Short mmCIF file of C-alpha atoms and ligand atoms in Angstrom, two decimals:
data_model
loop_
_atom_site.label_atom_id
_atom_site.label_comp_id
_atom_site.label_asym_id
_atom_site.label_seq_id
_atom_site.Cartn_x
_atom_site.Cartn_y
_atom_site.Cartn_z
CA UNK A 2 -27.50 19.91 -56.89
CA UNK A 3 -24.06 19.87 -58.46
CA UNK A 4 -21.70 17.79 -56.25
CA UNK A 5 -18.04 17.90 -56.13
CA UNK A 6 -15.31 15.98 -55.71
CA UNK A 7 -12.43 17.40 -57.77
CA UNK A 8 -13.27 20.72 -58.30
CA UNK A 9 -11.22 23.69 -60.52
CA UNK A 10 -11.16 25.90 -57.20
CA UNK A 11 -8.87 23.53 -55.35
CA UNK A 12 -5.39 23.31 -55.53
CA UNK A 13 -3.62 19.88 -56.03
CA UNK A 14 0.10 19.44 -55.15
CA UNK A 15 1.74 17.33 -56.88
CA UNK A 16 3.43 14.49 -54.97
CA UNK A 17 5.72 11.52 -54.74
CA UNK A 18 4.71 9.33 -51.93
CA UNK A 19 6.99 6.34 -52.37
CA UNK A 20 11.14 6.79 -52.96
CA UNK A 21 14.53 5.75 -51.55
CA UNK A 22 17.42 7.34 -50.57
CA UNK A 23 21.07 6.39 -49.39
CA UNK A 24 19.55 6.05 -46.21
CA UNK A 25 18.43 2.60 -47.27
CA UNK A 26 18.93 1.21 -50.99
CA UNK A 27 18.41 4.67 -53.02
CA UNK A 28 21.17 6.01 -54.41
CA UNK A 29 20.59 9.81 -53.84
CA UNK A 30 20.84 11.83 -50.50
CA UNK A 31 17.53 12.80 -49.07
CA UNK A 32 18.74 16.60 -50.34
CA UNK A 33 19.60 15.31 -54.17
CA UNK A 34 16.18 13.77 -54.23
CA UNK A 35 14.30 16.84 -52.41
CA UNK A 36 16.17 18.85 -55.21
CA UNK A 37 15.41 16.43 -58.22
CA UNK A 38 11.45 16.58 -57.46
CA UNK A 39 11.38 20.55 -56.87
CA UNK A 40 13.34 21.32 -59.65
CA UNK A 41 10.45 19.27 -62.01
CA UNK A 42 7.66 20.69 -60.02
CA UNK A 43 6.90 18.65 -57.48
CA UNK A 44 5.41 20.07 -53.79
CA UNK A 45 5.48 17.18 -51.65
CA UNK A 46 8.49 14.45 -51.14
CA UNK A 47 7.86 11.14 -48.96
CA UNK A 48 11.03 9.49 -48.37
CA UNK A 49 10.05 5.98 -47.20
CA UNK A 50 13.30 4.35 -47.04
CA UNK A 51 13.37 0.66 -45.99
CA UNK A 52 12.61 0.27 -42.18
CA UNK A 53 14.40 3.54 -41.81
CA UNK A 54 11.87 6.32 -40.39
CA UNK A 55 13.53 9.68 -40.60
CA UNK A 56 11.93 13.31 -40.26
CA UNK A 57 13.15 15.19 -43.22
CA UNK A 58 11.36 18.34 -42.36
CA UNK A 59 14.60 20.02 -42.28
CA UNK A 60 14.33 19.97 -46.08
CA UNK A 61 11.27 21.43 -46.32
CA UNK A 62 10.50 24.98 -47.31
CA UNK A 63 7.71 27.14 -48.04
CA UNK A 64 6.85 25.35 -51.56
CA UNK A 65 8.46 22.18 -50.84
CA UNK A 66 6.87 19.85 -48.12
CA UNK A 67 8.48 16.82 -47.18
CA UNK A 68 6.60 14.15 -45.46
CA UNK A 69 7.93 11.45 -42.43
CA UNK A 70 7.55 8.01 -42.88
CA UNK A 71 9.34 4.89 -44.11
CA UNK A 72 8.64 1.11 -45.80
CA UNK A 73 8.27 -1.73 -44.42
CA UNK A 74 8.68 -5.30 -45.19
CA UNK A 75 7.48 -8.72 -44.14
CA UNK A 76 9.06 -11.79 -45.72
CA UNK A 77 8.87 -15.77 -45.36
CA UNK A 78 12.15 -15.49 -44.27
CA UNK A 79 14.35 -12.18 -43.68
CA UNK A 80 16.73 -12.71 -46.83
CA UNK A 81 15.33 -11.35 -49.95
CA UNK A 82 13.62 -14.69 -52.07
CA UNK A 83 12.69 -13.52 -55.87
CA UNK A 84 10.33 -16.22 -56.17
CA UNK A 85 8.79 -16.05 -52.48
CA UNK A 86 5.61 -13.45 -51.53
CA UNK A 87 6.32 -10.48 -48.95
CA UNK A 88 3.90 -7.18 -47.84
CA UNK A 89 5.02 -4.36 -48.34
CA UNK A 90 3.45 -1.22 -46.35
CA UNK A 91 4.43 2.38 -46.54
CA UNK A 92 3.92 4.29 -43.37
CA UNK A 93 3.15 7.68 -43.33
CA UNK A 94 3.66 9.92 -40.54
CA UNK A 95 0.54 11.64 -39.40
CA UNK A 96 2.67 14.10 -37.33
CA UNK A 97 6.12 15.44 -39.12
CA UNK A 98 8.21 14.46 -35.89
CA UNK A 99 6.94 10.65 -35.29
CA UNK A 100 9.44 7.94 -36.25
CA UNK A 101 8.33 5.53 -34.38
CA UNK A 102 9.64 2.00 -35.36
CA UNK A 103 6.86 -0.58 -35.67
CA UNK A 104 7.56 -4.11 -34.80
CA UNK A 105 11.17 -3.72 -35.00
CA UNK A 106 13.05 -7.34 -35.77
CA UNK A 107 16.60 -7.23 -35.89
CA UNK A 108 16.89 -9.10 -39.01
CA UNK A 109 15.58 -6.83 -41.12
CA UNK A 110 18.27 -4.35 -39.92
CA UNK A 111 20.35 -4.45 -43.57
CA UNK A 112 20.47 -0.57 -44.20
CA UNK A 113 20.79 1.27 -40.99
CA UNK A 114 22.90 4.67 -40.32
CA UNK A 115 25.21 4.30 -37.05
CA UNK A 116 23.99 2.38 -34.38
CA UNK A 117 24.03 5.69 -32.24
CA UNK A 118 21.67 6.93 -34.46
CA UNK A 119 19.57 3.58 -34.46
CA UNK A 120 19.23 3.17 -30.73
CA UNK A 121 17.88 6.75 -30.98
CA UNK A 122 14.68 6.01 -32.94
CA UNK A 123 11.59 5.07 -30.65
CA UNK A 124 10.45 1.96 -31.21
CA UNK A 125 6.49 0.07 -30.43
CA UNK A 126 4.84 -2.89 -31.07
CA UNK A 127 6.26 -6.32 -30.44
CA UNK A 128 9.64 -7.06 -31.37
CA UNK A 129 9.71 -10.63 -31.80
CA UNK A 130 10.59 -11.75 -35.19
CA UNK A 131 8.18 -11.12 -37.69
CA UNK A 132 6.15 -13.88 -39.32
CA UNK A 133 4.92 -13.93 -43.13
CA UNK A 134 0.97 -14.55 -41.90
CA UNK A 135 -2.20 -12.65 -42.20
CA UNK A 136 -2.68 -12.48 -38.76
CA UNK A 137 0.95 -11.02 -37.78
CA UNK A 138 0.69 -8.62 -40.69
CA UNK A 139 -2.28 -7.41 -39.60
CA UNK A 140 -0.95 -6.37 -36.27
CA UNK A 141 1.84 -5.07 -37.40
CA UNK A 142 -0.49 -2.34 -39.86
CA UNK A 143 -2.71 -2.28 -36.10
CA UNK A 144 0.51 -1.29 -34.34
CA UNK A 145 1.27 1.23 -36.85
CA UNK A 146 -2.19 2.74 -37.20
CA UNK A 147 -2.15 3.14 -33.38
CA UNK A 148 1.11 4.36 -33.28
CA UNK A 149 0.08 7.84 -35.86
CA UNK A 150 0.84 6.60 -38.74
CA UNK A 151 -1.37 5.98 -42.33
CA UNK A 152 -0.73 2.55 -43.84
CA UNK A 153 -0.66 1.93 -47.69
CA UNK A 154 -0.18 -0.79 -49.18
CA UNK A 155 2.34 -0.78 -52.23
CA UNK A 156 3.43 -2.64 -55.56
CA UNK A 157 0.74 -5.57 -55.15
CA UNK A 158 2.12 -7.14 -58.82
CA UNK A 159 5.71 -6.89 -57.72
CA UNK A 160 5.18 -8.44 -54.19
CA UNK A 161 3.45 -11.38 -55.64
CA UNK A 162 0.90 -12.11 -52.58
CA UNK A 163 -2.04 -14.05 -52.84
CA UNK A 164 -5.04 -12.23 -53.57
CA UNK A 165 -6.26 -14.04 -50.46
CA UNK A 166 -3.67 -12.08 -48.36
CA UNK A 167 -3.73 -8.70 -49.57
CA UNK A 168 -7.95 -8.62 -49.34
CA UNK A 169 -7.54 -10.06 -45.89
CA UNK A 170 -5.25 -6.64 -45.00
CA UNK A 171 -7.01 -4.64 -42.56
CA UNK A 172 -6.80 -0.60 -41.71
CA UNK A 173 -5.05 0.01 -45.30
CA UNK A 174 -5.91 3.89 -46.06
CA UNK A 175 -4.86 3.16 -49.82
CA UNK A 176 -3.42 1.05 -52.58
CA UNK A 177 -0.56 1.87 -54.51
CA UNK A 178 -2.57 0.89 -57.72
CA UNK A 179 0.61 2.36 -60.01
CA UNK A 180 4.15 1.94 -59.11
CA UNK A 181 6.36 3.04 -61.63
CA UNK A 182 9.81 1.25 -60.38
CA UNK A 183 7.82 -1.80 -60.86
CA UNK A 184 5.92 -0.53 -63.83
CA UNK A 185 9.65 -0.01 -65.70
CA UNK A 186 10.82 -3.60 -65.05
CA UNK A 187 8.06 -5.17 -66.45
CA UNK A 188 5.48 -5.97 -63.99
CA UNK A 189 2.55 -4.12 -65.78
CA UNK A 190 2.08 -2.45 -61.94
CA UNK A 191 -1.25 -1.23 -62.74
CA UNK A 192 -3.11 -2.46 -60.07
CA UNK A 193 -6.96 -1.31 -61.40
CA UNK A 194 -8.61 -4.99 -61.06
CA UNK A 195 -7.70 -5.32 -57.74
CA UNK A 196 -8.83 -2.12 -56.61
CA UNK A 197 -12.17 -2.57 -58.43
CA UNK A 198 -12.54 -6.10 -56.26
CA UNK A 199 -11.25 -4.07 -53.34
CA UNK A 200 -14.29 -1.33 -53.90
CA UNK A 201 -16.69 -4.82 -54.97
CA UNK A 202 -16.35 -6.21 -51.03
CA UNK A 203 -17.21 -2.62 -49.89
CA UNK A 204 -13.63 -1.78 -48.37
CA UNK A 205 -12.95 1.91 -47.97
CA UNK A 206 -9.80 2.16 -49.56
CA UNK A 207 -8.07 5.16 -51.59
CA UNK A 208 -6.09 4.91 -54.32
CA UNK A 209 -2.73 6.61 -54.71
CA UNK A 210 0.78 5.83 -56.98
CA UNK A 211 4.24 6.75 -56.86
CA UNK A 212 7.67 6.24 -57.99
CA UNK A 213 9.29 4.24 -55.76
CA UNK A 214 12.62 5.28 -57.31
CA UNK A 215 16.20 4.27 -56.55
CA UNK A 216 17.85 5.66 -58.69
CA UNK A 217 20.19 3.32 -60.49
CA UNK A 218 20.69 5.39 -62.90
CA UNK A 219 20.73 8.92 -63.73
CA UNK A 220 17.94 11.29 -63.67
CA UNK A 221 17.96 11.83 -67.16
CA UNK A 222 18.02 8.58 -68.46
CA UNK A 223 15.49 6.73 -69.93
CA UNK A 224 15.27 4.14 -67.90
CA UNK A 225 14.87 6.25 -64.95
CA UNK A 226 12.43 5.22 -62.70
CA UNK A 227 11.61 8.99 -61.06
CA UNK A 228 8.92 11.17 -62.26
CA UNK A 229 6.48 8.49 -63.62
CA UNK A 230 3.77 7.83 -61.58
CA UNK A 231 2.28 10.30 -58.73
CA UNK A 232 0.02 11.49 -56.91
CA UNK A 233 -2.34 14.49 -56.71
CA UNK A 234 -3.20 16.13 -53.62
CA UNK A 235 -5.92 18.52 -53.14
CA UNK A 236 -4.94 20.20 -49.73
CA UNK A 237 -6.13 23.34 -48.83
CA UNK A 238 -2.69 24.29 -48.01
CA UNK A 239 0.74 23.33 -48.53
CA UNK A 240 1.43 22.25 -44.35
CA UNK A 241 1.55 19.23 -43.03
CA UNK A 242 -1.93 19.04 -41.33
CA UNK A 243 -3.64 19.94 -44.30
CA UNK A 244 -1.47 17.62 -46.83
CA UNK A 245 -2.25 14.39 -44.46
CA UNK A 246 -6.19 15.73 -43.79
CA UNK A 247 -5.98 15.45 -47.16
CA UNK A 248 -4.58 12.11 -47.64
CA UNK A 249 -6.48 10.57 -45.05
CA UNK A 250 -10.21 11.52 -46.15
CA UNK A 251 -9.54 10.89 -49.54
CA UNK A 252 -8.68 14.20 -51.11
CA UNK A 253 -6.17 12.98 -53.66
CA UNK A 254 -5.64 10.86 -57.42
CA UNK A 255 -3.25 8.32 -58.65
CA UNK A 256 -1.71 9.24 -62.46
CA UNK A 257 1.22 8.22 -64.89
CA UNK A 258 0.18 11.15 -66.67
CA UNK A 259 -3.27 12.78 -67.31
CA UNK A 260 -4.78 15.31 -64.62
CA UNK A 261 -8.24 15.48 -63.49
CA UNK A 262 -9.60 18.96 -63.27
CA UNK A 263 -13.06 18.56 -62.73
CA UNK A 264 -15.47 15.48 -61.19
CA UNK A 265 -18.71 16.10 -60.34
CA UNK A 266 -21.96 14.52 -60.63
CA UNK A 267 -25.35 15.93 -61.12
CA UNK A 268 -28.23 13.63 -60.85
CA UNK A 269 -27.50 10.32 -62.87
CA UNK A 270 -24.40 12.56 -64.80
CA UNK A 271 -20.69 12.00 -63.93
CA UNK A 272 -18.86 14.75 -65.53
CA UNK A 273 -15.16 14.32 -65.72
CA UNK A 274 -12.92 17.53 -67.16
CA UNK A 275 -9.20 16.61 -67.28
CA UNK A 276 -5.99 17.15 -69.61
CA UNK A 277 -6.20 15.93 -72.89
CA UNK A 278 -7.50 12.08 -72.91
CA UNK A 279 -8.33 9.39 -75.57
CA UNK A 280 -10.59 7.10 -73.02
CA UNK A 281 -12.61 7.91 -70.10
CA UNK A 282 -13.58 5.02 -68.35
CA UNK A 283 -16.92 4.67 -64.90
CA UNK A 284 -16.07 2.21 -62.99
CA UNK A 285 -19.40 1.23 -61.13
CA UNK A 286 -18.74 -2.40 -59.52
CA UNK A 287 -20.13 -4.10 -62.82
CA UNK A 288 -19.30 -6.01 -65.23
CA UNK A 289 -19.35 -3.39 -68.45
CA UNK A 290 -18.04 -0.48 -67.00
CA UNK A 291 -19.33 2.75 -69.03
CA UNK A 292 -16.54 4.19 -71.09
CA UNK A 293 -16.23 7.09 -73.94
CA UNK A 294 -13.21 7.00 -76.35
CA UNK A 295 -11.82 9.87 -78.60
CA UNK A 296 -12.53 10.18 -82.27
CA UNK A 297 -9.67 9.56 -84.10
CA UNK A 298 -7.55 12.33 -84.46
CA UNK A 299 -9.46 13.81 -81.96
CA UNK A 300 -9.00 13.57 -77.71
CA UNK A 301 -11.31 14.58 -74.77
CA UNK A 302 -11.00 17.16 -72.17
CA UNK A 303 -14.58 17.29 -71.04
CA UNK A 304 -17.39 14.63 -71.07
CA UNK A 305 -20.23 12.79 -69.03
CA UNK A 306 -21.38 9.44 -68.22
CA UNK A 307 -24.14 7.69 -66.74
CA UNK A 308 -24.00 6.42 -63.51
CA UNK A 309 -26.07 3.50 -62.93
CA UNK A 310 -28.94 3.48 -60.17
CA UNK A 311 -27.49 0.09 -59.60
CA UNK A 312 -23.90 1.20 -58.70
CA UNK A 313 -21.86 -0.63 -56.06
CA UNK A 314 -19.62 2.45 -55.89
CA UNK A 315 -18.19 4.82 -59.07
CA UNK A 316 -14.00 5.53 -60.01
CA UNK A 317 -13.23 7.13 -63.06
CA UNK A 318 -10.25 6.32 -65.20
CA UNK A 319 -8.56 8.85 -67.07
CA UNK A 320 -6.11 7.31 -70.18
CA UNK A 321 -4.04 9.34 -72.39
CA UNK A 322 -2.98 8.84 -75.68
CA UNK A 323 0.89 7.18 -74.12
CA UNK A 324 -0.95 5.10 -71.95
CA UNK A 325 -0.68 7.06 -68.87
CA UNK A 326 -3.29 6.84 -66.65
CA UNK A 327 -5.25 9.27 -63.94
CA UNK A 328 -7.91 7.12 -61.32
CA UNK A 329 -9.77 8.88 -58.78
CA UNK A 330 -10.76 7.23 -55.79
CA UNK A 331 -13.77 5.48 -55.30
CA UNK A 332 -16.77 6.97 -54.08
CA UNK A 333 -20.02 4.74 -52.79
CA UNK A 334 -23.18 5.61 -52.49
CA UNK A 335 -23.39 6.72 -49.01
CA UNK A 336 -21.13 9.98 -49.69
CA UNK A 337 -22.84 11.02 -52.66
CA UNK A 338 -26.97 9.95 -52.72
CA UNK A 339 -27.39 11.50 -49.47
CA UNK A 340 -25.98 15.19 -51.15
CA UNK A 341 -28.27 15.17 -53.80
ZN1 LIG B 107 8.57 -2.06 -51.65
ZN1 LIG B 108 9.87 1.02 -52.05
#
């Protein structure tokens, strides 16, 4: 039996889930950037400004879905250090109307909107000051989990954790395995290793990318850093339920470019269809990954590849002939051996 799990009969929305506003260090209003991503064809918006939940749903319309949720940060010390680690978390809202503030320490208060409007915004968790450790971190993500929200965690290159740290994060839905802010200053913020030792140790993670855009400069510039890296989501309808359904059980892949139209196995055979590609690479949890590359001159839209009885898991990587790159999520053998 043919199993799917990116199929031609569902829709996928295309989505930023990481970007800044003037609420916190962007440089756009929350409308400019709703506009900016409509206007080049994007159906969902999350505006995760720094420790700034807001509920933009006022914004949204019947082909335009924004999602609640904000960023936050956990430093040696509160200051910004470019040479010192910090975690970096997006929160996404699991209802549209939850801004709950997760273990809220003043000193991280640098970008706030009137304190009227601060001392508005519920707050849980423990508001002592926070503490650059594994342990604290992982309440913190605990807190936030418990408190509706889906926890990713972002720009692993940027952030410069130990490896150590970040495998040690618990209750992380995905990993921002492409950031493009990052990816444009120079961080090669392609984070495929890590997820493949991520998959390796058997954690359930998803993979997802975005933007994180502040918009420094204008849209149209070349050194913009909006509209290079996203995410696809295959809801079953453009609401809010069905957009974080989809996000939480998996239904959704990272790109900087190509699209995945089709991946489906049949027996041993991983068949990938997807928008015009030069390499199409099975991950598997090994060491020599099975790949396929385009003839030159030539480029693939359709193809299959083995998947090993031995397989710790499978991913498939999509590349395209500037680079960009589509990654589905990886799937172990538990969700797809039982099907067959
Ligand atoms: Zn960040
Ligand atoms: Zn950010």
């Amino acid at each position: 039996m043919k199993q799917y799990f990116i199929s031609r009969n569902q829709k996928q929305y295309l989505a930023n889930l990481h970007s800044h506003t003037n609420l916190s260090d962007g440089t756009l209003t929350p409308e400019e950037m709703k506009k900016a991503y409509k206007d080049r064809g994007y159906s969902i918006l999350a505006i995760t400004d720094h420790e700034h939940p807001a509920n933009h749903s006022a914004l949204s319309d019947p082909d335009f879905l924004m999602l609640t949720g904000y960023e936050v940060h956990v430093r040696v010390a509160p200051r910004f250090d470019l040479y010192a680690p910090e975690a970096h978390l997006n929160l996404f809202a699991k209802e549209p109307d939850n801004i709950t503030m997760i273990c809220y320490d003043s000193r991280y208060r640098r970008f706030f909107a009137s304190d009227e409007e601060f001392a508005k915004i519920p707050r849980a968790g423990s508001e002592r000051p926070r503490e650059y450790s594994v342990s604290y971190i992982n309440e913190l993500i605990r807190t936030a989990v418990n408190n509706g929200y889906l926890v990713s965690y972002n720009h692993p290159v940027w952030s410069m954790e130990d490896e150590s740290h970040i495998l040690s994060y618990e209750n992380i839905f995905s990993l921002e395995i492409d950031n493009y802010g990052s990816e444009l200053s120079g961080n090669n913020e392609y984070s495929g290793a890590l997820y493949d030792k991520m998959l390796r140790l058997g954690m359930r993670r998803f993979c997802h990318a975005g933007d994180d855009n502040h918009n420094g400069v204008p849209l149209d510039s070349p050194e913009s850093d909006s509209f290079g890296a996203f995410t696809m989501i295959l809801a079953d309808s453009l609401t809010y339920p069905d957009v974080i359904r989809a996000m939480e059980t998996g239904n959704m892949y990272a790109s900087s470019g190509p699209l995945i139209h089709e991946l489906s196995k049949e027996e041993d055979v991983i068949h990938i269809e997807c928008s015009s590609a030069k390499k199409v690479i099975l991950f598997d949890g090994g060491k020599t990954p099975r790949f396929i590359v385009a003839q030159p001159g030539e480029s693939i839209t359709s193809c299959d590849l083995r998947l090993r009885p031995t397989a710790r898991y499978f991913r498939v990587a999509v590349i395209d002939e500037n680079g960009g790159i589509a990654s589905s999520r990886g799937f172990f053998p538990d969700e797809y051996e039982t099907i067959q």
